[in-house]
CSV table of C-alpha atoms and ligand atoms in Angstrom, one decimal:
chain,number,residue,atom,x,y,z
A,1,UNK,CA,17.8,-9.4,1.8
A,2,UNK,CA,16.7,-11.2,4.9
A,3,UNK,CA,13.1,-10.2,5.1
A,4,UNK,CA,10.7,-13.2,5.4
A,5,UNK,CA,8.2,-13.2,2.5
A,6,UNK,CA,5.3,-12.9,4.9
A,7,UNK,CA,6.7,-9.6,6.1
A,8,UNK,CA,6.8,-8.0,2.7
A,9,UNK,CA,4.0,-5.7,1.5
A,10,UNK,CA,4.0,-4.5,-2.1
A,11,UNK,CA,1.5,-1.7,-2.1
A,12,UNK,CA,0.4,1.4,-3.9
A,13,UNK,CA,-1.3,4.6,-2.8
A,14,UNK,CA,-4.0,5.4,-5.2
A,15,UNK,CA,-6.3,8.4,-5.3
A,16,UNK,CA,-8.2,10.9,-7.3
A,17,UNK,CA,-5.9,13.8,-8.2
A,18,UNK,CA,-5.6,16.4,-5.5
A,19,UNK,CA,-7.0,14.1,-2.8
A,20,UNK,CA,-3.5,14.0,-1.2
A,21,UNK,CA,-1.7,11.0,-2.7
A,22,UNK,CA,1.6,12.8,-2.9
A,23,UNK,CA,1.3,14.2,0.7
A,24,UNK,CA,0.2,10.9,2.1
A,25,UNK,CA,3.1,9.1,0.3
A,26,UNK,CA,5.6,11.6,1.6
A,27,UNK,CA,4.2,11.4,5.1
A,28,UNK,CA,4.3,7.6,5.1
A,29,UNK,CA,7.9,7.5,3.9
A,30,UNK,CA,9.0,10.2,6.3
A,31,UNK,CA,7.2,8.8,9.3
A,32,UNK,CA,8.4,5.2,8.7
A,33,UNK,CA,11.9,6.6,8.0
A,34,UNK,CA,11.9,8.6,11.2
A,35,UNK,CA,10.8,5.8,13.4
A,36,UNK,CA,13.1,3.4,11.6
A,37,UNK,CA,16.1,5.7,12.3
A,38,UNK,CA,14.9,6.1,15.9
A,39,UNK,CA,14.7,2.4,16.3
A,40,UNK,CA,18.2,1.8,15.1
A,41,UNK,CA,20.1,3.5,17.9
A,42,UNK,CA,23.5,1.9,17.1
A,43,UNK,CA,23.9,2.8,13.5
A,44,UNK,CA,24.8,6.4,14.0
A,45,UNK,CA,21.9,7.8,12.0
A,46,UNK,CA,19.8,8.9,14.9
A,47,UNK,CA,20.9,12.5,14.5
A,48,UNK,CA,18.3,13.0,11.8
A,49,UNK,CA,15.5,14.7,13.7
A,50,UNK,CA,11.9,14.9,12.9
A,51,UNK,CA,12.6,18.2,11.2
A,52,UNK,CA,9.5,20.3,10.8
A,53,UNK,CA,10.9,22.1,7.7
A,54,UNK,CA,11.9,18.9,6.0
A,55,UNK,CA,8.6,17.3,6.8
A,56,UNK,CA,6.8,20.3,5.3
A,57,UNK,CA,8.9,20.3,2.2
A,58,UNK,CA,8.4,16.5,1.9
A,59,UNK,CA,10.8,14.0,0.6
A,60,UNK,CA,9.4,14.2,-2.9
A,61,UNK,CA,10.9,11.0,-4.2
A,62,UNK,CA,9.8,10.2,-7.6
A,63,UNK,CA,10.6,6.6,-8.0
A,64,UNK,CA,8.7,3.6,-9.4
A,65,UNK,CA,9.3,1.7,-6.2
A,66,UNK,CA,10.7,2.7,-2.9
A,67,UNK,CA,11.3,0.6,0.2
A,68,UNK,CA,10.5,1.6,3.7
A,69,UNK,CA,10.4,-0.3,7.0
A,70,UNK,CA,7.6,-0.4,9.5
A,71,UNK,CA,7.8,-2.5,12.6
A,72,UNK,CA,8.7,-5.9,11.4
A,73,UNK,CA,7.5,-5.2,7.8
A,74,UNK,CA,9.3,-4.2,4.6
A,75,UNK,CA,7.0,-2.1,2.5
A,76,UNK,CA,7.7,-1.6,-1.1
A,77,UNK,CA,5.7,1.4,-2.1
A,78,UNK,CA,4.9,1.3,-5.8
A,79,UNK,CA,4.2,4.5,-7.6
A,80,UNK,CA,0.8,4.7,-9.3
A,81,UNK,CA,0.4,7.6,-11.7
A,82,UNK,CA,-1.6,10.6,-10.4
A,83,UNK,CA,-3.3,11.2,-13.7
A,84,UNK,CA,-5.7,8.3,-14.0
A,85,UNK,CA,-6.2,9.1,-17.7
A,86,UNK,CA,-3.0,7.3,-18.4
A,87,UNK,CA,-5.0,4.1,-17.8
A,88,UNK,CA,-2.3,1.8,-19.2
A,89,UNK,CA,0.2,3.1,-16.6
A,90,UNK,CA,-2.3,2.7,-13.8
A,91,UNK,CA,-3.1,-0.9,-14.9
A,92,UNK,CA,0.6,-1.7,-15.1
A,93,UNK,CA,1.2,-0.6,-11.5
A,94,UNK,CA,-2.0,-2.3,-10.2
A,95,UNK,CA,-0.8,-5.5,-11.8
A,96,UNK,CA,2.4,-5.6,-9.8
A,97,UNK,CA,1.2,-4.5,-6.4
A,98,UNK,CA,-0.6,-6.7,-3.9
A,99,UNK,CA,-2.6,-4.2,-2.0
A,100,UNK,CA,-3.5,-0.5,-1.9
A,101,UNK,CA,-4.3,2.5,0.2
A,102,UNK,CA,-7.0,4.5,-1.5
A,103,UNK,CA,-7.0,8.1,-0.5
A,104,UNK,CA,-10.2,10.2,-0.5
A,105,UNK,CA,-10.6,13.9,0.2
A,106,UNK,CA,-13.1,14.5,3.0
A,107,UNK,CA,-14.0,17.8,1.3
A,108,UNK,CA,-14.6,16.7,-2.3
A,109,UNK,CA,-15.7,13.1,-1.4
A,110,UNK,CA,-15.9,10.5,-4.1
A,111,UNK,CA,-15.3,11.9,-7.6
A,112,UNK,CA,-15.5,10.5,-11.1
A,113,UNK,CA,-11.8,9.6,-11.2
A,114,UNK,CA,-12.1,7.8,-7.9
A,115,UNK,CA,-14.7,5.6,-9.5
A,116,UNK,CA,-12.4,4.8,-12.4
A,117,UNK,CA,-9.5,3.8,-10.2
A,118,UNK,CA,-11.7,1.8,-7.9
A,119,UNK,CA,-13.1,-0.2,-10.8
A,120,UNK,CA,-9.6,-0.8,-12.1
A,121,UNK,CA,-8.6,-2.1,-8.6
A,122,UNK,CA,-11.7,-4.3,-8.6
A,123,UNK,CA,-10.6,-5.7,-12.0
A,124,UNK,CA,-7.2,-6.7,-10.6
A,125,UNK,CA,-8.8,-7.8,-7.3
A,126,UNK,CA,-6.5,-5.6,-5.3
A,127,UNK,CA,-7.3,-5.7,-1.6
A,128,UNK,CA,-7.6,-2.2,-0.2
A,129,UNK,CA,-7.8,0.0,2.9
A,130,UNK,CA,-9.4,3.5,2.6
A,131,UNK,CA,-8.1,6.7,4.0
A,132,UNK,CA,-10.4,9.7,4.3
A,133,UNK,CA,-7.9,12.6,4.2
A,134,UNK,CA,-8.1,16.3,4.7
A,135,UNK,CA,-10.2,16.1,7.8
A,136,UNK,CA,-8.6,19.3,8.9
A,137,UNK,CA,-10.1,21.3,6.0
A,138,UNK,CA,-13.1,23.5,6.5
A,139,UNK,CA,-16.1,21.6,5.0
A,140,UNK,CA,-14.6,18.2,5.6
A,141,UNK,CA,-17.4,15.6,6.0
A,142,UNK,CA,-16.4,12.2,7.2
A,143,UNK,CA,-19.9,10.6,7.2
A,144,UNK,CA,-20.8,11.9,3.8
A,145,UNK,CA,-17.5,10.6,2.3
A,146,UNK,CA,-18.0,7.3,4.0
A,147,UNK,CA,-21.6,7.0,2.6
A,148,UNK,CA,-20.4,8.0,-0.9
A,149,UNK,CA,-17.7,5.3,-0.8
A,150,UNK,CA,-20.5,2.8,-0.1
A,151,UNK,CA,-23.0,4.1,-2.6
A,152,UNK,CA,-21.0,5.4,-5.5
A,153,UNK,CA,-18.3,2.7,-5.4
A,154,UNK,CA,-20.5,-0.1,-4.2
A,155,UNK,CA,-17.8,-0.8,-1.7
A,156,UNK,CA,-17.9,-2.2,1.8
A,157,UNK,CA,-15.8,0.2,3.9
A,158,UNK,CA,-15.5,-0.7,7.6
A,159,UNK,CA,-14.9,2.4,9.7
A,160,UNK,CA,-12.0,1.6,12.1
A,161,UNK,CA,-11.9,5.2,13.2
A,162,UNK,CA,-13.9,8.4,13.4
A,163,UNK,CA,-12.4,11.9,13.5
A,164,UNK,CA,-12.6,14.1,16.6
A,165,UNK,CA,-13.9,17.3,14.9
A,166,UNK,CA,-13.3,18.6,11.4
A,167,UNK,CA,-11.7,21.7,10.0
A,168,UNK,CA,-8.5,23.3,11.2
A,169,UNK,CA,-7.6,25.3,14.2
A,170,UNK,CA,-8.6,27.8,15.5
A,171,UNK,CA,-12.1,27.1,14.2
A,172,UNK,CA,-14.4,25.8,17.0
A,173,UNK,CA,-14.7,22.0,16.9
A,174,UNK,CA,-11.6,21.6,14.7
A,175,UNK,CA,-9.9,18.3,14.1
A,176,UNK,CA,-7.9,17.3,17.2
A,177,UNK,CA,-7.3,13.7,16.6
A,178,UNK,CA,-9.0,10.4,15.8
A,179,UNK,CA,-10.8,7.7,17.8
A,180,UNK,CA,-9.7,4.1,17.5
A,181,UNK,CA,-13.0,2.4,17.5
A,182,UNK,CA,-11.8,-1.1,18.5
A,183,UNK,CA,-9.7,0.1,21.4
A,184,UNK,CA,-12.1,3.0,22.2
A,185,UNK,CA,-9.2,5.4,22.6
A,186,UNK,CA,-8.5,8.9,21.4
A,187,UNK,CA,-5.3,9.2,19.4
A,188,UNK,CA,-3.3,12.4,19.1
A,189,UNK,CA,-0.2,13.2,17.1
A,190,UNK,CA,2.6,15.1,18.8
A,191,UNK,CA,4.9,16.8,16.3
A,192,UNK,CA,7.7,16.4,18.9
A,193,UNK,CA,7.3,12.7,19.1
A,194,UNK,CA,9.6,12.1,16.1
A,195,UNK,CA,8.0,9.1,14.6
A,196,UNK,CA,6.7,7.5,17.7
A,197,UNK,CA,3.2,6.1,17.8
A,198,UNK,CA,0.2,8.5,18.3
A,199,UNK,CA,-0.5,9.3,21.9
A,200,UNK,CA,-3.4,7.3,23.3
A,201,UNK,CA,-5.9,8.9,25.8
A,202,UNK,CA,-9.4,8.5,27.1
A,203,UNK,CA,-12.1,9.7,24.6
A,204,UNK,CA,-13.3,13.2,25.5
A,205,UNK,CA,-16.8,13.3,26.9
A,206,UNK,CA,-18.2,15.1,23.8
A,207,UNK,CA,-17.2,12.3,21.4
A,208,UNK,CA,-18.2,9.4,23.6
A,209,UNK,CA,-21.7,8.9,22.1
A,210,UNK,CA,-20.4,9.1,18.5
A,211,UNK,CA,-17.7,6.6,19.3
A,212,UNK,CA,-20.0,4.1,20.9
A,213,UNK,CA,-22.4,4.3,18.0
A,214,UNK,CA,-19.7,3.6,15.4
A,215,UNK,CA,-18.1,1.0,17.6
A,216,UNK,CA,-21.3,-1.1,17.7
A,217,UNK,CA,-21.5,-0.9,14.0
A,218,UNK,CA,-17.8,-2.0,13.6
A,219,UNK,CA,-18.1,-4.9,15.9
A,220,UNK,CA,-21.4,-6.1,14.5
A,221,UNK,CA,-20.1,-5.9,10.9
A,222,UNK,CA,-16.9,-7.7,11.6
A,223,UNK,CA,-18.7,-10.4,13.6
A,224,UNK,CA,-20.9,-11.1,10.6
A,225,UNK,CA,-17.9,-11.8,8.5
A,226,UNK,CA,-17.4,-15.1,10.2
A,227,UNK,CA,-19.9,-17.6,11.6
A,228,UNK,CA,-17.9,-18.6,14.7
A,229,UNK,CA,-17.1,-15.0,15.5
A,230,UNK,CA,-20.8,-14.2,15.2
A,231,UNK,CA,-21.5,-16.9,17.9
A,232,UNK,CA,-18.9,-15.3,20.2
A,233,UNK,CA,-20.4,-11.9,19.6
A,234,UNK,CA,-24.0,-13.0,20.2
A,235,UNK,CA,-22.9,-14.5,23.5
A,236,UNK,CA,-20.6,-11.8,24.8
A,237,UNK,CA,-21.6,-8.7,22.7
A,238,UNK,CA,-18.0,-8.2,21.9
A,239,UNK,CA,-15.2,-9.9,19.9
A,240,UNK,CA,-11.7,-10.7,21.1
A,241,UNK,CA,-8.9,-8.6,19.4
A,242,UNK,CA,-7.0,-11.4,17.8
A,243,UNK,CA,-10.1,-12.9,16.2
A,244,UNK,CA,-11.3,-9.5,15.2
A,245,UNK,CA,-8.0,-8.9,13.4
A,246,UNK,CA,-7.8,-12.3,11.8
A,247,UNK,CA,-11.4,-12.1,10.5
A,248,UNK,CA,-11.0,-8.6,9.2
A,249,UNK,CA,-7.7,-9.4,7.5
A,250,UNK,CA,-9.2,-12.5,5.8
A,251,UNK,CA,-12.2,-10.5,4.5
A,252,UNK,CA,-10.0,-7.7,3.3
A,253,UNK,CA,-7.9,-10.2,1.4
A,254,UNK,CA,-11.0,-11.7,-0.2
A,255,UNK,CA,-12.0,-8.2,-1.3
A,256,UNK,CA,-15.2,-8.3,0.7
A,257,UNK,CA,-14.5,-5.3,2.9
A,258,UNK,CA,-12.1,-2.3,3.1
A,259,UNK,CA,-11.0,-1.2,6.5
A,260,UNK,CA,-11.4,2.6,6.6
A,261,UNK,CA,-9.2,5.2,8.4
A,262,UNK,CA,-9.2,9.0,8.5
A,263,UNK,CA,-7.2,12.0,9.4
A,264,UNK,CA,-5.0,14.6,7.8
A,265,UNK,CA,-1.9,13.5,6.1
A,266,UNK,CA,-0.7,17.1,6.0
A,267,UNK,CA,-0.7,17.2,9.8
A,268,UNK,CA,0.5,13.6,10.2
A,269,UNK,CA,-2.8,12.8,11.9
A,270,UNK,CA,-3.6,9.1,11.0
A,271,UNK,CA,-0.4,8.3,9.2
A,272,UNK,CA,0.8,5.8,11.8
A,273,UNK,CA,-2.5,3.9,11.9
A,274,UNK,CA,-2.4,3.6,8.0
A,275,UNK,CA,1.1,2.1,8.3
A,276,UNK,CA,-0.3,-0.4,10.9
A,277,UNK,CA,-3.2,-1.1,8.6
A,278,UNK,CA,-0.8,-2.0,5.7
A,279,UNK,CA,0.9,-4.4,8.0
A,280,UNK,CA,-2.3,-5.8,9.5
A,281,UNK,CA,-4.7,-6.1,6.6
A,282,UNK,CA,-3.0,-5.9,3.3
A,283,UNK,CA,-1.5,-9.1,1.8
A,284,UNK,CA,2.0,-10.4,1.7
A,285,UNK,CA,3.2,-12.0,-1.6
A,286,UNK,CA,2.5,-15.4,0.0
A,287,UNK,CA,-1.2,-14.5,0.1
A,288,UNK,CA,-1.3,-14.1,-3.7
A,289,UNK,CA,-2.2,-16.9,-6.1
A,290,UNK,CA,0.5,-18.3,-8.4
A,291,UNK,CA,1.3,-16.1,-11.4
A,292,UNK,CA,0.2,-17.5,-14.8
A,293,UNK,CA,1.8,-17.2,-18.2
A,294,UNK,CA,2.3,-18.9,-21.5
A,295,UNK,CA,5.0,-21.0,-23.1
A,296,UNK,CA,6.7,-18.5,-25.4
A,297,UNK,CA,7.4,-21.2,-27.9
A,298,UNK,CA,3.8,-22.1,-28.1
A,299,UNK,CA,4.6,-25.8,-27.7
A,300,UNK,CA,3.1,-26.3,-24.3
A,301,UNK,CA,-0.7,-25.9,-24.3
A,302,UNK,CA,-2.5,-24.3,-21.3
A,303,UNK,CA,-1.3,-21.9,-18.7
A,304,UNK,CA,2.1,-22.3,-17.0
A,305,UNK,CA,2.0,-21.4,-13.3
A,306,UNK,CA,4.7,-20.2,-11.0
A,307,UNK,CA,4.5,-20.1,-7.2
A,308,UNK,CA,5.9,-17.3,-5.1
A,309,UNK,CA,8.8,-19.4,-4.0
A,310,UNK,CA,12.5,-18.5,-4.0
A,311,UNK,CA,13.3,-22.2,-4.9
A,312,UNK,CA,11.3,-22.1,-8.1
A,313,UNK,CA,12.6,-21.1,-11.6
A,314,UNK,CA,13.0,-17.4,-11.8
A,315,UNK,CA,10.4,-15.2,-13.6
A,316,UNK,CA,9.6,-11.5,-13.2
A,317,UNK,CA,7.8,-8.7,-14.9
A,318,UNK,CA,9.3,-5.4,-15.9
A,319,UNK,CA,6.8,-2.7,-14.9
A,320,UNK,CA,8.7,0.5,-15.3
A,321,UNK,CA,11.8,1.8,-17.0
A,322,UNK,CA,13.4,5.0,-15.8
A,323,UNK,CA,16.6,6.7,-16.8
A,324,UNK,CA,18.9,8.2,-14.2
A,325,UNK,CA,22.7,8.9,-13.8
A,326,UNK,CA,23.4,5.1,-14.0
A,327,UNK,CA,21.6,4.8,-17.3
A,328,UNK,CA,18.5,2.8,-17.7
A,329,UNK,CA,16.9,1.4,-14.5
A,330,UNK,CA,14.4,-1.4,-14.9
A,331,UNK,CA,11.9,-2.1,-12.1
A,332,UNK,CA,10.9,-5.7,-11.8
A,333,UNK,CA,8.4,-7.6,-9.8
A,334,UNK,CA,10.0,-11.0,-9.0
A,335,UNK,CA,7.2,-13.5,-9.1
A,336,UNK,CA,9.2,-16.8,-8.6
A,337,UNK,CA,12.7,-17.9,-8.0
A,338,UNK,CA,15.8,-15.9,-7.1
A,339,UNK,CA,17.4,-13.2,-9.3
A,340,UNK,CA,21.1,-12.8,-8.8
A,341,UNK,CA,23.3,-10.0,-9.8
A,342,UNK,CA,25.7,-11.1,-12.6
A,343,UNK,CA,23.3,-13.7,-13.9
A,344,UNK,CA,21.8,-13.9,-17.4
A,345,UNK,CA,18.1,-14.0,-17.9
A,346,UNK,CA,15.9,-14.6,-21.0
A,347,UNK,CA,13.6,-12.0,-22.5
A,348,UNK,CA,11.1,-14.2,-24.3
A,349,UNK,CA,9.8,-11.3,-26.4
A,350,UNK,CA,13.2,-10.8,-28.1
A,351,UNK,CA,14.5,-14.3,-27.6
A,352,UNK,CA,17.7,-12.7,-26.2
A,353,UNK,CA,19.6,-13.3,-23.0
A,354,UNK,CA,20.3,-10.2,-20.9
A,355,UNK,CA,23.0,-9.6,-18.3
A,356,UNK,CA,21.8,-8.5,-14.9
A,357,UNK,CA,24.7,-6.2,-14.0
A,358,UNK,CA,23.5,-4.8,-10.8
A,359,UNK,CA,20.4,-5.0,-8.5
A,360,UNK,CA,19.5,-1.9,-6.6
A,361,UNK,CA,16.8,-1.1,-4.1
A,362,UNK,CA,15.6,2.5,-3.4
A,363,UNK,CA,15.6,3.0,0.3
A,364,UNK,CA,13.3,5.6,1.7
A,365,UNK,CA,15.3,6.4,4.9
A,366,UNK,CA,18.7,6.7,3.3
A,367,UNK,CA,17.2,7.9,0.0
A,368,UNK,CA,19.9,5.9,-1.8
A,369,UNK,CA,19.9,3.1,-4.2
A,370,UNK,CA,21.4,0.3,-2.2
A,371,UNK,CA,23.1,-2.5,-4.1
A,372,UNK,CA,22.1,-6.0,-3.3
A,373,UNK,CA,23.4,-9.4,-4.5
A,374,UNK,CA,20.1,-11.3,-4.9
A,375,UNK,CA,16.4,-10.8,-4.6
A,376,UNK,CA,13.7,-13.4,-4.0
A,377,UNK,CA,10.2,-14.1,-5.2
A,378,UNK,CA,7.7,-11.7,-3.9
A,379,UNK,CA,10.0,-8.7,-4.0
A,380,UNK,CA,10.5,-5.6,-6.1
A,381,UNK,CA,13.9,-4.5,-7.4
A,382,UNK,CA,15.6,-2.2,-9.8
A,383,UNK,CA,18.0,-3.7,-12.3
A,384,UNK,CA,20.9,-2.0,-14.1
A,385,UNK,CA,22.4,-3.4,-17.3
A,386,UNK,CA,19.5,-4.6,-19.3
A,387,UNK,CA,19.6,-3.6,-23.0
A,388,UNK,CA,16.7,-4.6,-25.1
A,389,UNK,CA,14.0,-4.7,-22.4
A,390,UNK,CA,10.8,-2.8,-22.3
A,391,UNK,CA,7.9,-2.2,-19.9
A,392,UNK,CA,5.6,-5.2,-19.9
A,393,UNK,CA,8.4,-7.7,-20.8
A,394,UNK,CA,8.9,-10.9,-18.8
A,395,UNK,CA,12.3,-11.9,-17.7
A,396,UNK,CA,12.9,-15.5,-16.9
A,397,UNK,CA,15.2,-18.5,-16.5
A,398,UNK,CA,16.3,-19.3,-20.0
A,399,UNK,CA,15.8,-23.1,-19.4
A,400,UNK,CA,12.3,-22.6,-18.2
A,401,UNK,CA,10.8,-19.9,-20.4
A,402,UNK,CA,7.5,-18.2,-19.6
A,403,UNK,CA,5.7,-15.2,-20.9
A,404,UNK,CA,3.7,-13.5,-18.2
A,405,UNK,CA,2.1,-10.7,-19.9
A,406,UNK,CA,-0.6,-11.2,-22.3
A,407,UNK,CA,-1.6,-7.6,-22.4
A,408,UNK,CA,0.9,-5.5,-24.4
A,409,UNK,CA,0.8,-2.1,-22.7
A,410,UNK,CA,0.6,0.6,-25.3
A,411,UNK,CA,1.0,4.2,-24.2
A,412,UNK,CA,-2.7,4.7,-24.9
A,413,UNK,CA,-5.8,4.0,-22.9
A,414,UNK,CA,-6.8,0.4,-22.5
A,415,UNK,CA,-10.5,-0.2,-22.5
A,416,UNK,CA,-11.8,-1.7,-19.3
A,417,UNK,CA,-14.7,-3.3,-21.2
B,501,GDP,P1,-2.3,14.5,-5.2
B,501,GDP,O1,-2.7,15.2,-6.4
B,501,GDP,O2,-3.4,13.5,-4.8
B,501,GDP,O3,-1.0,13.9,-5.1
B,501,GDP,O4,-2.5,15.5,-3.9
B,501,GDP,P2,-1.3,16.3,-3.1
B,501,GDP,O5,-0.7,15.5,-2.1
B,501,GDP,O6,-0.4,17.0,-4.1
B,501,GDP,O7,-2.3,17.4,-2.4
B,501,GDP,C1,-3.0,18.3,-3.1
B,501,GDP,C2,-3.2,19.6,-2.2
B,501,GDP,O8,-3.9,19.3,-1.0
B,501,GDP,C3,-1.8,20.1,-1.8
B,501,GDP,O9,-1.9,21.5,-1.8
B,501,GDP,C4,-1.6,19.6,-0.4
B,501,GDP,O10,-0.8,20.4,0.5
B,501,GDP,C5,-3.1,19.5,0.1
B,501,GDP,N1,-3.3,18.5,1.1
B,501,GDP,C6,-3.0,17.2,1.0
B,501,GDP,N2,-3.4,16.5,2.1
B,501,GDP,C7,-3.9,17.5,2.9
B,501,GDP,C8,-4.5,17.4,4.2
B,501,GDP,O11,-4.6,16.4,4.9
B,501,GDP,N3,-5.0,18.6,4.7
B,501,GDP,C9,-5.0,19.8,4.0
B,501,GDP,N4,-5.5,20.9,4.5
B,501,GDP,N5,-4.4,19.8,2.8
B,501,GDP,C10,-3.9,18.7,2.3
C-alpha cells in the first residue's frame, strides 16, 4: 500500500432510509471505478465501458468497507446501516469513519431519522458534507430542504451549488444540471462521458440571477469563517480560490459548517462533485486526534494515547465481522502502527494472541478482495484467520497492550443520553 496517509479518506454515506444512500453509494463506486479504469490505460482493463445497463443495475456491493480511487485519493467507503434503529451498528460505523456524506431527499426533506443520524454524527464529531438528492423528482425543493437542514438539524450548510430546475424530463423546467457557485459555471453530466468530469458551460440566462444571489451568500459566509479572508473580501468583494478552499476545509473539519451539494444520484448528476468534495473537505486520518484507550491490566492510570503513525506500536479496532467463502472476515480500523500478514496480535479482551493469516482489501473497481502484506495506521482492512475476536474488540501489539473501546456494543439500542 503506497498511498500517503494524507491521501486516505475513511468515509461513510449516511441517510434517512429511502433518501438514496444505496444509489449514491453505487454511483460513487461506479463513477470512481469507471474513471479509474479510464485513467489506467496500460493495465488492459479499459475495455470496461460505462455500461448503461450495469450502471442501472448498480454494483450492489454489500461490504463493511470498500476501497475506491478518486484522483490522487484512496477512499475507503465504510458501510453504515440503512436502518438507523440499529443504533449500536450506526455508532460503531461512525466511530471508525473520519467523515461522512449525508444524503437528503429533496422531496421528503429532513425527516425524523435524519435528525437521529445527524445527532449521532455530532456526538462523534464527524465532519460532513451534505448532498440534496432526488432533484429530478417531481416536487423536489432545494431551498426548502436547505432551510430544513438549517432549522431542524441546527446545522450550518454552505450551498456550493444550486440545481438548474427540478423534476424530470419532459416536464417544463426539469433538472438539467447544477451550477457551481464558486466558479459560476453550469455543470452537465453526459452519459457517454464514461466517468469523465461533468461538462462545464456558461450559466443559462434564466439561472443567472439565482446563481448570483447564492454566490454572494456563499462568498460572504466563507469569508466570515476567517478574519484574514474577511479583510480580503471586504477589499476586493471576492476571495481567491485557494484561500476559499483552505478556509472551508478547516471550518468543515472543525464541524462549524457543512458544504452542501445537490443533484440526482440516479442520473449521475452531482456524483463527480461529491467525490471532489470528499477529497477537498473531508479529513484524512492525519487530521484526526490521537486515539485513546486504557491499559487492559489496569496498572497504568489515565488514558493511553496512540498517534496515527505507522512507526508507533500497532493498535486497531474490529468494527464488523462478516462471513464469506473464506470464512470469517474481520474488518479493522488501524489506528496506529503497522499490521503485517503472518503476525500475531493480542486481543486484550480474551488475553489471547491471534494469528493474522491474511490481509485483504475489497476493491471497488475489480470487485475483488485483493491480498496485501501490510497495512498502516489510518487505513481500513479485512483480516482472515482471527478466531476468538468479536465486533468492538481491540487488537494490539502484545508488548504494548491497549483497550480502545470502552463502550461494549450490544446488539441493542444504545441510549444517546
Ligand atoms: P436508501 O434506502 O437510502 O438506500 O435509498 P435507495 O438508494 O434504495 O433509493 C430509494 C429509492 O429512491 C429507489 O427506488 C431509488 O431508485 C430511488 N432514487 C434514489 N436516488 C434517486 C434520485 O436521485 N432520483 C430519483 N428519481 N430516484 C432516486
